[in-house]
Tab-separated table of C-alpha atoms in Angstrom:
chain	number	residue	atom	x	y	z
A	314	UNK	CA	-50.746	-54.033	5.493
A	315	UNK	CA	-47.712	-55.976	4.382
A	316	UNK	CA	-44.290	-54.484	5.124
A	317	UNK	CA	-42.946	-54.763	1.667
A	318	UNK	CA	-39.660	-53.241	2.814
A	319	UNK	CA	-38.796	-56.698	4.554
A	320	UNK	CA	-39.905	-58.655	1.562
A	321	UNK	CA	-37.496	-57.431	-1.329
A	322	UNK	CA	-38.476	-60.347	-3.578
A	323	UNK	CA	-42.113	-59.925	-3.278
A	324	UNK	CA	-44.373	-58.423	-5.804
A	325	UNK	CA	-43.027	-55.123	-7.365
A	326	UNK	CA	-44.857	-52.501	-5.082
A	327	UNK	CA	-43.918	-49.566	-7.442
A	328	UNK	CA	-45.041	-51.128	-10.764
A	329	UNK	CA	-48.732	-50.823	-10.233
A	330	UNK	CA	-48.615	-47.322	-9.121
A	331	UNK	CA	-46.637	-46.450	-12.332
A	332	UNK	CA	-49.045	-48.383	-14.361
A	333	UNK	CA	-51.749	-46.540	-12.952
A	334	UNK	CA	-50.387	-43.109	-13.633
A	335	UNK	CA	-49.374	-44.146	-17.181
A	336	UNK	CA	-52.918	-45.882	-18.020
A	337	UNK	CA	-54.585	-42.968	-16.455
A	338	UNK	CA	-52.477	-40.342	-18.683
A	339	UNK	CA	-53.520	-42.615	-21.876
A	340	UNK	CA	-57.108	-42.709	-21.114
A	341	UNK	CA	-57.577	-39.229	-20.713
A	342	UNK	CA	-58.829	-38.514	-24.204
A	343	UNK	CA	-61.861	-41.052	-23.989
A	344	UNK	CA	-62.400	-42.633	-20.662
A	345	UNK	CA	-62.004	-42.643	-16.843
A	346	UNK	CA	-60.464	-45.905	-15.281
A	347	UNK	CA	-60.833	-47.484	-12.034
A	348	UNK	CA	-57.859	-49.359	-11.400
A	349	UNK	CA	-57.943	-52.041	-8.699
A	350	UNK	CA	-54.200	-53.185	-9.556
A	351	UNK	CA	-52.599	-50.750	-7.402
A	352	UNK	CA	-52.289	-53.241	-4.215
A	353	UNK	CA	-52.194	-57.094	-4.944
A	354	UNK	CA	-53.693	-57.275	-1.242
A	355	UNK	CA	-56.905	-55.297	-2.181
A	356	UNK	CA	-59.971	-57.543	-2.347
A	357	UNK	CA	-61.714	-57.530	-5.726
A	358	UNK	CA	-63.585	-54.273	-6.562
A	359	UNK	CA	-67.212	-53.889	-7.062
A	360	UNK	CA	-68.380	-53.840	-10.423
A	361	UNK	CA	-68.793	-49.887	-11.312
A	362	UNK	CA	-72.143	-48.956	-12.465
A	363	UNK	CA	-70.703	-46.324	-14.576
A	364	UNK	CA	-70.205	-47.472	-18.055
A	365	UNK	CA	-67.471	-45.094	-18.857
A	366	UNK	CA	-65.368	-46.771	-15.773
A	367	UNK	CA	-63.187	-49.778	-16.720
A	368	UNK	CA	-62.178	-52.591	-14.247
A	369	UNK	CA	-58.808	-54.010	-14.773
A	370	UNK	CA	-58.744	-56.294	-11.651
A	371	UNK	CA	-56.021	-57.286	-9.364
A	372	UNK	CA	-52.581	-58.761	-9.355
A	373	UNK	CA	-51.729	-60.745	-12.392
A	374	UNK	CA	-55.128	-60.451	-14.282
A	375	UNK	CA	-54.952	-56.529	-13.515
A	376	UNK	CA	-51.292	-56.461	-14.956
A	377	UNK	CA	-52.453	-58.342	-17.921
A	378	UNK	CA	-55.244	-56.172	-18.502
A	379	UNK	CA	-53.435	-53.163	-18.342
A	380	UNK	CA	-50.976	-54.635	-20.731
A	381	UNK	CA	-53.807	-55.743	-22.981
A	382	UNK	CA	-55.081	-51.899	-23.051
A	383	UNK	CA	-51.758	-50.903	-24.209
A	384	UNK	CA	-51.719	-53.252	-26.807
A	385	UNK	CA	-55.388	-52.668	-27.980
A	386	UNK	CA	-54.186	-48.799	-27.895
A	387	UNK	CA	-50.745	-49.842	-30.008
A	388	UNK	CA	-52.685	-52.130	-32.584
A	389	UNK	CA	-55.646	-49.526	-32.956
A	390	UNK	CA	-53.026	-46.433	-33.505
A	391	UNK	CA	-51.070	-48.603	-36.200
A	392	UNK	CA	-54.375	-49.913	-37.665
A	393	UNK	CA	-55.742	-46.107	-38.520
A	394	UNK	CA	-52.282	-45.400	-40.401
A	395	UNK	CA	-52.873	-48.537	-42.386
A	396	UNK	CA	-56.075	-47.843	-43.068
A	397	UNK	CA	-55.405	-44.051	-43.987
A	398	UNK	CA	-52.013	-43.578	-44.760
A	399	UNK	CA	-50.899	-40.314	-45.474
A	400	UNK	CA	-50.122	-39.406	-48.915
A	401	UNK	CA	-46.362	-38.825	-48.543
A	402	UNK	CA	-45.706	-42.053	-46.448
A	403	UNK	CA	-42.974	-44.010	-48.310
A	404	UNK	CA	-43.788	-47.636	-49.570
A	405	UNK	CA	-41.480	-48.856	-47.230
A	406	UNK	CA	-42.917	-46.691	-44.198
A	407	UNK	CA	-46.305	-48.290	-45.127
A	408	UNK	CA	-44.847	-51.625	-44.755
A	409	UNK	CA	-43.598	-50.912	-41.658
A	410	UNK	CA	-46.723	-49.491	-40.274
A	411	UNK	CA	-48.405	-53.048	-41.571
A	412	UNK	CA	-45.659	-54.890	-39.887
A	413	UNK	CA	-46.077	-53.153	-36.706
A	414	UNK	CA	-49.969	-53.622	-36.582
A	415	UNK	CA	-49.655	-57.151	-37.370
A	416	UNK	CA	-47.228	-57.686	-34.233
A	417	UNK	CA	-49.523	-55.669	-32.340
A	418	UNK	CA	-52.307	-57.640	-33.168
A	419	UNK	CA	-50.711	-60.932	-32.059
A	420	UNK	CA	-49.543	-59.325	-28.771
A	421	UNK	CA	-53.274	-58.229	-27.937
A	422	UNK	CA	-54.722	-61.270	-29.131
A	423	UNK	CA	-52.210	-63.613	-27.115
A	424	UNK	CA	-52.991	-61.305	-23.871
A	425	UNK	CA	-56.709	-61.740	-24.474
A	426	UNK	CA	-56.626	-65.545	-25.064
A	427	UNK	CA	-54.625	-65.846	-21.864
A	428	UNK	CA	-56.628	-63.341	-20.083
A	429	UNK	CA	-60.189	-65.282	-21.548
A	430	UNK	CA	-62.879	-64.169	-19.162
A	431	UNK	CA	-60.962	-62.193	-17.194
A	432	UNK	CA	-60.267	-59.482	-19.753
A	433	UNK	CA	-61.822	-56.277	-18.889
A	434	UNK	CA	-64.014	-55.915	-21.869
A	435	UNK	CA	-65.022	-59.737	-21.987
A	436	UNK	CA	-68.638	-58.828	-21.453
A	437	UNK	CA	-68.860	-55.833	-23.743
A	438	UNK	CA	-71.029	-55.966	-26.640
A	439	UNK	CA	-68.585	-53.628	-28.611
A	440	UNK	CA	-64.943	-52.977	-28.357
A	441	UNK	CA	-63.137	-49.911	-26.668
A	442	UNK	CA	-62.849	-46.895	-29.024
A	443	UNK	CA	-59.994	-44.835	-28.999
A	444	UNK	CA	-59.637	-41.309	-29.653
A	445	UNK	CA	-56.359	-40.196	-31.686
A	446	UNK	CA	-58.118	-36.870	-33.127
A	447	UNK	CA	-55.342	-35.004	-31.316
A	448	UNK	CA	-52.656	-36.096	-33.463
A	449	UNK	CA	-52.133	-35.041	-36.921
A	450	UNK	CA	-52.109	-38.419	-38.832
A	451	UNK	CA	-52.560	-36.949	-42.436
A	452	UNK	CA	-48.761	-36.606	-42.771
A	453	UNK	CA	-46.055	-38.934	-42.661
A	454	UNK	CA	-44.056	-36.402	-40.073
A	455	UNK	CA	-47.185	-36.720	-37.882
A	456	UNK	CA	-47.443	-40.334	-38.198
A	457	UNK	CA	-43.529	-40.613	-37.136
A	458	UNK	CA	-41.979	-39.551	-33.762
A	459	UNK	CA	-40.794	-35.820	-34.248
A	460	UNK	CA	-37.054	-35.281	-34.189
A	461	UNK	CA	-36.309	-33.593	-30.980
A	462	UNK	CA	-32.886	-32.298	-32.335
A	463	UNK	CA	-30.736	-33.318	-35.208
A	464	UNK	CA	-27.921	-34.461	-32.369
A	465	UNK	CA	-30.122	-36.902	-30.923
A	466	UNK	CA	-31.022	-38.247	-34.055
A	467	UNK	CA	-27.896	-38.295	-35.881
A	468	UNK	CA	-27.210	-42.091	-34.970
A	469	UNK	CA	-30.655	-43.154	-35.349
A	470	UNK	CA	-31.865	-41.810	-38.688
A	471	UNK	CA	-35.471	-42.076	-39.397
A	472	UNK	CA	-36.308	-45.590	-41.072
A	473	UNK	CA	-35.475	-45.356	-44.649
A	474	UNK	CA	-34.493	-41.696	-44.816
A	475	UNK	CA	-30.512	-41.946	-44.919
A	476	UNK	CA	-29.106	-39.375	-47.196
A	477	UNK	CA	-26.489	-41.684	-48.709
B	1027	UNK	CA	-22.759	-56.265	-23.502
B	1028	UNK	CA	-23.341	-59.446	-21.842
B	1029	UNK	CA	-24.106	-58.025	-18.450
B	1030	UNK	CA	-26.887	-60.325	-17.710
B	1031	UNK	CA	-25.299	-63.196	-18.350
B	1032	UNK	CA	-22.770	-61.843	-15.762
B	1033	UNK	CA	-25.219	-62.003	-13.381
B	1034	UNK	CA	-26.679	-65.438	-14.191
B	1035	UNK	CA	-23.126	-66.874	-14.087
B	1036	UNK	CA	-22.406	-65.414	-10.900
B	1037	UNK	CA	-25.657	-66.727	-9.187
B	1038	UNK	CA	-24.658	-70.081	-9.712
B	1039	UNK	CA	-21.264	-69.359	-8.216
B	1040	UNK	CA	-22.435	-67.306	-5.182
B	1041	UNK	CA	-25.909	-67.808	-4.376
B	1042	UNK	CA	-25.979	-64.753	-2.236
B	1043	UNK	CA	-25.168	-62.316	-5.033
B	1044	UNK	CA	-28.980	-60.949	-4.970
B	1045	UNK	CA	-28.542	-60.264	-1.313
B	1046	UNK	CA	-25.430	-58.419	-1.502
B	1047	UNK	CA	-26.603	-56.336	-4.288
B	1048	UNK	CA	-30.246	-56.141	-2.500
B	1049	UNK	CA	-28.519	-54.382	0.528
B	1050	UNK	CA	-27.336	-51.663	-1.680
B	1051	UNK	CA	-30.489	-51.243	-3.484
B	1052	UNK	CA	-30.168	-47.468	-4.051
B	1053	UNK	CA	-27.151	-48.577	-6.785
B	1054	UNK	CA	-29.509	-50.293	-8.609
B	1055	UNK	CA	-32.307	-47.553	-8.602
B	1056	UNK	CA	-29.694	-45.645	-9.918
B	1057	UNK	CA	-28.742	-48.035	-12.561
B	1058	UNK	CA	-32.405	-48.874	-13.534
B	1059	UNK	CA	-32.762	-45.242	-13.973
B	1060	UNK	CA	-29.635	-44.803	-16.679
B	1061	UNK	CA	-30.891	-47.918	-18.552
B	1062	UNK	CA	-32.176	-45.843	-21.262
B	1063	UNK	CA	-28.992	-43.553	-21.830
B	1064	UNK	CA	-26.074	-45.713	-20.868
B	1065	UNK	CA	-23.259	-44.390	-22.273
B	1066	UNK	CA	-19.443	-45.237	-22.438
B	1067	UNK	CA	-19.276	-42.566	-19.986
B	1068	UNK	CA	-21.627	-43.922	-17.258
B	1069	UNK	CA	-21.277	-47.569	-17.791
B	1070	UNK	CA	-18.121	-48.502	-16.227
B	1071	UNK	CA	-18.956	-46.211	-13.346
B	1072	UNK	CA	-22.186	-47.723	-12.766
B	1073	UNK	CA	-20.655	-51.644	-13.154
B	1074	UNK	CA	-17.756	-50.811	-10.905
B	1075	UNK	CA	-19.403	-49.069	-8.245
B	1076	UNK	CA	-22.404	-51.841	-8.283
B	1077	UNK	CA	-19.811	-55.056	-7.953
B	1078	UNK	CA	-17.536	-52.890	-5.433
B	1079	UNK	CA	-20.569	-52.108	-3.089
B	1080	UNK	CA	-21.753	-55.890	-3.333
B	1081	UNK	CA	-18.210	-57.489	-2.651
B	1082	UNK	CA	-16.577	-54.749	-0.870
B	1083	UNK	CA	-13.284	-55.191	-2.775
B	1084	UNK	CA	-12.314	-57.176	-5.969
B	1085	UNK	CA	-9.797	-59.120	-3.862
B	1086	UNK	CA	-12.945	-60.590	-2.491
B	1087	UNK	CA	-13.924	-62.147	-5.461
B	1088	UNK	CA	-14.158	-66.051	-5.984
B	1089	UNK	CA	-12.022	-67.621	-8.486
B	1090	UNK	CA	-14.982	-68.700	-10.264
B	1091	UNK	CA	-16.619	-65.212	-10.046
B	1092	UNK	CA	-13.377	-64.061	-11.869
B	1093	UNK	CA	-13.450	-66.868	-14.737
B	1094	UNK	CA	-17.077	-65.813	-15.128
B	1095	UNK	CA	-16.425	-62.084	-15.504
B	1096	UNK	CA	-13.418	-62.664	-17.621
B	1097	UNK	CA	-15.413	-64.669	-20.085
B	1098	UNK	CA	-17.715	-61.559	-20.579
B	1099	UNK	CA	-14.825	-59.325	-20.726
B	1100	UNK	CA	-13.534	-61.744	-23.752
B	1101	UNK	CA	-16.697	-60.922	-25.588
B	1102	UNK	CA	-16.722	-57.563	-25.036
B	1103	UNK	CA	-13.141	-57.334	-26.545
B	1104	UNK	CA	-14.569	-59.446	-29.609
B	1105	UNK	CA	-17.258	-56.947	-30.013
B	1106	UNK	CA	-15.012	-53.659	-29.453
B	1107	UNK	CA	-12.180	-54.690	-31.743
B	1108	UNK	CA	-14.838	-55.452	-34.580
B	1109	UNK	CA	-16.145	-51.952	-34.443
B	1110	UNK	CA	-13.049	-50.464	-33.981
B	1111	UNK	CA	-11.309	-52.279	-36.923
B	1112	UNK	CA	-14.371	-50.889	-38.978
B	1113	UNK	CA	-13.825	-47.556	-38.035
B	1114	UNK	CA	-9.947	-47.975	-39.120
B	1115	UNK	CA	-10.765	-49.204	-42.481
B	1116	UNK	CA	-10.709	-46.055	-44.264
B	1117	UNK	CA	-14.111	-45.922	-47.061
B	1118	UNK	CA	-15.763	-48.955	-45.389
B	1119	UNK	CA	-18.277	-47.314	-43.153
B	1120	UNK	CA	-20.405	-44.704	-44.845
B	1121	UNK	CA	-19.844	-41.313	-43.709
B	1122	UNK	CA	-23.401	-40.835	-42.651
B	1123	UNK	CA	-23.253	-43.660	-40.100
B	1124	UNK	CA	-19.780	-43.106	-38.629
B	1125	UNK	CA	-21.173	-41.803	-35.422
B	1126	UNK	CA	-23.486	-44.608	-34.829
B	1127	UNK	CA	-20.414	-47.274	-35.426
B	1128	UNK	CA	-18.315	-44.918	-33.227
B	1129	UNK	CA	-21.075	-44.742	-30.441
B	1130	UNK	CA	-21.214	-48.779	-30.498
B	1131	UNK	CA	-17.583	-49.296	-30.477
B	1132	UNK	CA	-17.371	-46.751	-27.562
B	1133	UNK	CA	-20.055	-48.590	-25.198
B	1134	UNK	CA	-17.938	-51.992	-25.865
B	1135	UNK	CA	-15.059	-50.172	-24.530
B	1136	UNK	CA	-17.067	-48.911	-21.728
B	1137	UNK	CA	-18.094	-52.536	-21.059
B	1138	UNK	CA	-14.241	-53.550	-21.218
B	1139	UNK	CA	-13.314	-50.626	-18.837
B	1140	UNK	CA	-15.941	-51.403	-16.274
B	1141	UNK	CA	-15.251	-55.200	-16.087
B	1142	UNK	CA	-11.575	-54.407	-16.050
B	1143	UNK	CA	-12.389	-52.318	-13.034
B	1144	UNK	CA	-14.081	-54.929	-11.021
B	1145	UNK	CA	-11.283	-57.692	-12.042
B	1146	UNK	CA	-8.477	-55.666	-11.158
B	1147	UNK	CA	-4.926	-57.536	-11.829
B	1148	UNK	CA	-7.196	-60.771	-12.512
B	1149	UNK	CA	-8.939	-59.222	-15.729
B	1150	UNK	CA	-8.007	-61.407	-18.976
B	1151	UNK	CA	-5.306	-59.604	-20.503
B	1152	UNK	CA	-6.246	-57.528	-23.390
B	1153	UNK	CA	-5.733	-60.103	-26.443
B	1154	UNK	CA	-5.794	-57.470	-28.989
B	1155	UNK	CA	-7.255	-57.381	-32.303
B	1156	UNK	CA	-4.826	-60.451	-33.443
B	1157	UNK	CA	-6.857	-62.789	-31.413
B	1158	UNK	CA	-10.077	-62.306	-33.426
B	1159	UNK	CA	-10.938	-63.745	-36.739
B	1160	UNK	CA	-13.631	-61.469	-38.029
B	1161	UNK	CA	-13.747	-63.847	-41.380
B	1162	UNK	CA	-14.605	-67.023	-39.414
B	1163	UNK	CA	-11.662	-68.922	-41.476
B	1164	UNK	CA	-12.678	-67.139	-44.658
B	1165	UNK	CA	-16.285	-67.552	-44.688
B	1166	UNK	CA	-16.903	-63.929	-44.114
B	1167	UNK	CA	-15.995	-60.620	-45.725
B	1168	UNK	CA	-16.151	-58.118	-43.097
B	1169	UNK	CA	-13.891	-55.182	-44.279
B	1170	UNK	CA	-14.024	-55.523	-48.258
B	1171	UNK	CA	-17.354	-53.647	-48.311
B	1172	UNK	CA	-20.021	-52.036	-46.108
B	1173	UNK	CA	-22.562	-55.085	-46.850
B	1174	UNK	CA	-20.377	-57.500	-45.572
B	1175	UNK	CA	-19.456	-55.199	-42.356
B	1176	UNK	CA	-22.749	-54.612	-41.219
B	1177	UNK	CA	-24.012	-58.224	-42.224
B	1178	UNK	CA	-21.337	-59.206	-39.238
B	1179	UNK	CA	-22.443	-56.491	-37.114
B	1180	UNK	CA	-26.053	-57.763	-37.106
B	1181	UNK	CA	-24.833	-61.290	-36.495
B	1182	UNK	CA	-22.977	-60.147	-33.228
B	1183	UNK	CA	-25.770	-58.008	-32.030
B	1184	UNK	CA	-28.235	-60.654	-32.815
B	1185	UNK	CA	-26.327	-63.141	-30.706
B	1186	UNK	CA	-26.464	-60.568	-27.742
B	1187	UNK	CA	-29.840	-59.965	-27.780
B	1188	UNK	CA	-30.557	-63.768	-27.633
B	1189	UNK	CA	-28.030	-64.138	-24.955
B	1190	UNK	CA	-29.694	-61.600	-22.708
B	1191	UNK	CA	-32.794	-62.656	-23.292
B	1192	UNK	CA	-31.726	-66.416	-22.383
B	1193	UNK	CA	-30.283	-65.216	-18.760
B	1194	UNK	CA	-33.591	-63.135	-18.077
B	1195	UNK	CA	-35.191	-65.958	-16.203
B	1196	UNK	CA	-32.321	-66.423	-13.697
B	1197	UNK	CA	-32.621	-62.878	-12.899
B	1198	UNK	CA	-36.268	-62.938	-11.548
B	1199	UNK	CA	-35.236	-63.539	-7.996
B	1200	UNK	CA	-34.096	-59.902	-8.308
B	1201	UNK	CA	-36.436	-57.233	-9.847
B	1202	UNK	CA	-33.423	-54.627	-9.528
B	1203	UNK	CA	-31.031	-56.595	-11.339
B	1204	UNK	CA	-33.579	-57.882	-14.011
B	1205	UNK	CA	-34.676	-54.275	-14.633
B	1206	UNK	CA	-31.522	-53.280	-15.032
B	1207	UNK	CA	-30.667	-55.925	-17.380
B	1208	UNK	CA	-33.707	-55.791	-19.527
B	1209	UNK	CA	-32.849	-51.884	-19.868
B	1210	UNK	CA	-29.271	-52.560	-21.509
B	1211	UNK	CA	-31.257	-55.519	-23.116
B	1212	UNK	CA	-33.409	-53.476	-25.060
B	1213	UNK	CA	-30.734	-51.122	-26.091
B	1214	UNK	CA	-28.969	-53.838	-27.567
B	1215	UNK	CA	-32.092	-54.943	-29.714
B	1216	UNK	CA	-32.368	-51.112	-31.020
B	1217	UNK	CA	-28.714	-51.470	-32.315
B	1218	UNK	CA	-29.564	-54.045	-34.627
B	1219	UNK	CA	-32.637	-52.721	-35.654
B	1220	UNK	CA	-30.448	-49.729	-36.652
B	1221	UNK	CA	-27.763	-52.169	-38.211
B	1222	UNK	CA	-30.644	-53.923	-40.241
B	1223	UNK	CA	-31.903	-50.404	-41.440
B	1224	UNK	CA	-28.280	-49.321	-42.682
B	1225	UNK	CA	-28.314	-52.936	-44.488
B	1226	UNK	CA	-31.686	-52.333	-46.457
B	1227	UNK	CA	-30.245	-48.937	-47.486
B	1228	UNK	CA	-27.038	-50.289	-48.824
B	1229	UNK	CA	-29.074	-52.691	-50.767
B	1230	UNK	CA	-31.056	-49.994	-52.096
B	1231	UNK	CA	-34.272	-51.249	-50.400
B	1232	UNK	CA	-37.383	-49.696	-50.349
B	1233	UNK	CA	-39.717	-52.094	-49.372
B	1234	UNK	CA	-38.928	-52.115	-45.443
B	1235	UNK	CA	-37.488	-55.741	-45.766
B	1236	UNK	CA	-38.582	-59.293	-46.645
B	1237	UNK	CA	-39.588	-61.980	-44.609
B	1238	UNK	CA	-36.662	-63.876	-43.376
B	1239	UNK	CA	-34.604	-61.020	-44.820
B	1240	UNK	CA	-35.190	-62.224	-48.469
B	1241	UNK	CA	-32.761	-64.098	-50.454
B	1242	UNK	CA	-29.052	-64.379	-48.914
B	1243	UNK	CA	-30.866	-62.403	-46.018
B	1244	UNK	CA	-29.826	-59.221	-47.905
B	1245	UNK	CA	-32.886	-57.297	-47.040
B	1246	UNK	CA	-33.506	-57.731	-43.461
B	1247	UNK	CA	-36.621	-56.175	-41.675
B	1248	UNK	CA	-35.471	-54.080	-38.682
B	1249	UNK	CA	-36.727	-56.849	-36.642
B	1250	UNK	CA	-35.778	-60.802	-36.406
B	1251	UNK	CA	-38.277	-62.616	-39.125
B	1252	UNK	CA	-38.245	-66.375	-38.836
B	1253	UNK	CA	-34.690	-67.824	-38.779
B	1254	UNK	CA	-33.575	-64.890	-41.189
B	1255	UNK	CA	-32.736	-67.602	-43.938
B	1256	UNK	CA	-29.801	-68.561	-41.741
B	1257	UNK	CA	-28.351	-65.277	-41.611
B	1258	UNK	CA	-26.062	-63.303	-44.098
B	1259	UNK	CA	-23.696	-66.495	-44.242
B	1260	UNK	CA	-25.630	-69.349	-43.140
B	1261	UNK	CA	-22.734	-71.808	-42.502
B	1262	UNK	CA	-21.578	-69.277	-39.781
B	1263	UNK	CA	-24.746	-67.503	-38.777
B	1264	UNK	CA	-27.769	-70.002	-38.742
B	1265	UNK	CA	-27.282	-70.945	-35.265
B	1266	UNK	CA	-27.681	-67.125	-34.425
B	1267	UNK	CA	-31.497	-68.018	-35.459
B	1268	UNK	CA	-31.759	-71.421	-34.648
B	1269	UNK	CA	-32.551	-73.488	-31.592
B	1270	UNK	CA	-30.249	-73.562	-28.365
B	1271	UNK	CA	-29.643	-76.861	-26.416
B	1272	UNK	CA	-32.713	-77.450	-24.899
B	1273	UNK	CA	-36.478	-76.975	-25.803
B	1274	UNK	CA	-36.550	-73.882	-23.617
B	1275	UNK	CA	-34.537	-72.423	-26.486
B	1276	UNK	CA	-36.440	-72.730	-29.599
B	1277	UNK	CA	-35.295	-71.237	-33.023
B	1278	UNK	CA	-36.722	-67.734	-34.090
B	1279	UNK	CA	-39.321	-69.172	-36.165
B	1280	UNK	CA	-41.340	-70.196	-33.235
B	1281	UNK	CA	-44.975	-69.806	-33.093
B	1282	UNK	CA	-45.615	-71.462	-29.828
B	1283	UNK	CA	-45.896	-69.205	-26.664
B	1284	UNK	CA	-46.766	-70.681	-23.439
B	1285	UNK	CA	-47.537	-73.893	-24.784
B	1286	UNK	CA	-50.155	-72.186	-26.980
B	1287	UNK	CA	-49.887	-71.897	-30.705
B	1288	UNK	CA	-50.415	-68.510	-31.123
B	1289	UNK	CA	-51.367	-68.761	-35.173
B	1290	UNK	CA	-54.583	-70.113	-33.485
B	1291	UNK	CA	-55.603	-67.369	-30.974
B	1292	UNK	CA	-54.919	-64.518	-33.221
B	1293	UNK	CA	-57.666	-62.665	-35.103
B	1294	UNK	CA	-55.864	-61.225	-38.057
B	1295	UNK	CA	-56.940	-57.940	-39.464
B	1296	UNK	CA	-57.940	-57.705	-43.267
B	1297	UNK	CA	-55.301	-56.449	-45.616
B	1298	UNK	CA	-56.783	-54.785	-48.681
B	1299	UNK	CA	-55.000	-56.309	-51.819
B	1300	UNK	CA	-53.207	-59.040	-49.767
B	1301	UNK	CA	-54.364	-62.476	-49.600
B	1302	UNK	CA	-53.166	-63.429	-45.950
B	1303	UNK	CA	-51.609	-66.788	-46.246
B	1304	UNK	CA	-50.846	-69.225	-43.547
B	1305	UNK	CA	-47.247	-68.428	-44.305
B	1306	UNK	CA	-47.559	-64.712	-43.660
B	1307	UNK	CA	-49.385	-65.605	-40.248
B	1308	UNK	CA	-46.499	-67.721	-39.409
B	1309	UNK	CA	-44.201	-64.960	-40.259
B	1310	UNK	CA	-46.017	-62.289	-38.390
B	1311	UNK	CA	-46.612	-64.607	-35.416
B	1312	UNK	CA	-42.819	-65.480	-35.043
B	1313	UNK	CA	-41.766	-61.894	-35.858
B	1314	UNK	CA	-44.035	-60.632	-32.849
B	1315	UNK	CA	-41.766	-62.898	-30.439
B	1316	UNK	CA	-37.967	-63.072	-29.870
B	1317	UNK	CA	-36.784	-66.310	-28.537
B	1318	UNK	CA	-33.837	-66.654	-25.797
B	1319	UNK	CA	-30.715	-68.359	-26.137
B	1320	UNK	CA	-28.560	-70.442	-23.930
B	1321	UNK	CA	-24.879	-70.042	-22.770
B	1322	UNK	CA	-23.491	-72.929	-24.295
B	1323	UNK	CA	-24.963	-72.334	-27.955
B	1324	UNK	CA	-23.750	-68.296	-27.721
B	1325	UNK	CA	-20.116	-69.639	-26.570
B	1326	UNK	CA	-20.467	-72.236	-29.941
B	1327	UNK	CA	-21.277	-69.533	-32.266
B	1328	UNK	CA	-18.599	-66.871	-30.706
B	1329	UNK	CA	-15.762	-69.108	-31.076
B	1330	UNK	CA	-16.155	-69.023	-34.890
B	1331	UNK	CA	-14.329	-65.493	-34.408
B	1332	UNK	CA	-11.026	-66.778	-32.755
B	1333	UNK	CA	-8.064	-66.641	-34.624
B	1334	UNK	CA	-4.939	-68.998	-33.905
B	1335	UNK	CA	-3.858	-66.642	-31.570
B	1336	UNK	CA	-7.004	-66.314	-30.007
B	1337	UNK	CA	-6.899	-70.036	-29.431
B	1338	UNK	CA	-3.693	-69.844	-27.786
B	1339	UNK	CA	-4.661	-67.416	-25.245
B	1340	UNK	CA	-7.699	-69.443	-24.515
B	1341	UNK	CA	-10.548	-67.081	-25.736
B	1342	UNK	CA	-14.223	-68.394	-25.347
B	1343	UNK	CA	-13.174	-71.785	-23.802
C-alpha cells in the first residue's frame, strides 16, 4: 500500500472516507451503496448484481459520481417543494426554492455532462428516486432549516422574515 | 478577509511556504475544523500560531512577505473602519441588524489583530478612518441611509469573495491551506447573502430578488446574478462583477465552464406558468457558478476607497 504520510500533496486520503460515510448516511432511506472510491489504488469494482447497489467508480470518476448524486438529491428536494409548495410559504420563499432548484439542476447536469458514460446511472432506464417521506414538507417551517436557538440565528434571520 | 490571497502571495516569494506549513499539519487540522465557526476571538490566535510555527519568529519574515501581509492588513483596515463607522452613526443601521454588523466588524478586527501579531513592529501603522473615503470621491452615499450603507457593504463583501476564489488555484499544492481558505471563503459569501437579504428587506421587496438585482441593483437576489446591473453604483461597483485582467477571470455573467457552454448541457425543468426564455436560462446558469477575480483588479477596485490621507500613507499601492 502506498505510504500516504510521506506524500503530503497526493490525493486526499481522508476525503473518500468522509464521502463514503456521508453518502451512506444520505442513502439510508432508499438504497444501499457500494462505494469503490475509498482508495484510488483499488482496481475497478465488479459491477454488482444486486440492482439496489450503486457503483460510483474509483478516483476522479468516483468523486464526480458522489457529487453528482448529491446534486441529484438537492435538485430533487427543491423540485419537490416547487411542485407542491406549502400553503404558508411566502411568495419570496417560493422564488428562492425555484432559483435553488434551477442552480442545482444546472450543477447536476454539468456534472452529468462531464461524467458522460461514466455516470453511475448512465445505463439505468429510470433515474434514481429519492425518498423524502421522513420530512414534513407541507409547512414552510418544515421546508426551511429549523432554528436551533434564537441566539444562533439572531444575526442570520430566515430570509424575508425580518421584523423590521 | 484576504487570507487566501496572503498565502498565494507568499507562495510567489517563498516557494517553500507549503513545506513550512506542512510540517506542522496539526495546526491546519485545527484551522480546518474551526473554519465554519471562526470568530474574532479564535482568528488571531489561529493565524498567529500558524505563521509563528511556520516561520519560527516574525523577525524571520522576508521584506517581501512583510509587504504582502501588510497589503492584506490594509484591506482589513478598510473593512473594519467601514463597519465601525456604520455602527457609530446613530440610526443608520436597523436595530435588528446591529448584532450582525457588529459581528462582521469584529471579524475584521480579529483579522487585523492576527496580521499585526505576525508582523510585529513591521505592521503597517493603523491608518485610522481618515485614510479612507467610503464615498469613493462623492460617488457613494454610505452613511446617509441604511440602503446606501448596505449597498457598499455588499460591494466590499462581493469583492472579497471573488478575491478568495481567484487565489484558490494557487493553493492547490497544499490541501490543508486550501481547505482552511475555502472554509473562510464560504463564510464571506454567507455575509454577502445576509447583506443582500437586508437590502431587499429595506427596499420592501417580497419577491426574493430580481435577475441582476433589477433596476439599479436595488433588489438583489441572495446570490450573484449576472453582472448585477453593474452593482449599486456602476461607476464604482461595475468592476466587482466584471471580468479580470485575463481570460481566466471572466465576468459574473459567464456561462462557460471548463470550456463548455453550460446552457447547452442543461435539461431545464418545466416551470408552471413561466415561459423559460434563453435569457432566463442564461441567468440561471450564470447564477449557478461564481467567478474568481485576480489581485490586480481587486486592488484597482479598493483604491476607489482611499482618501488623500490614505494616498499619502501609501494605501493599496
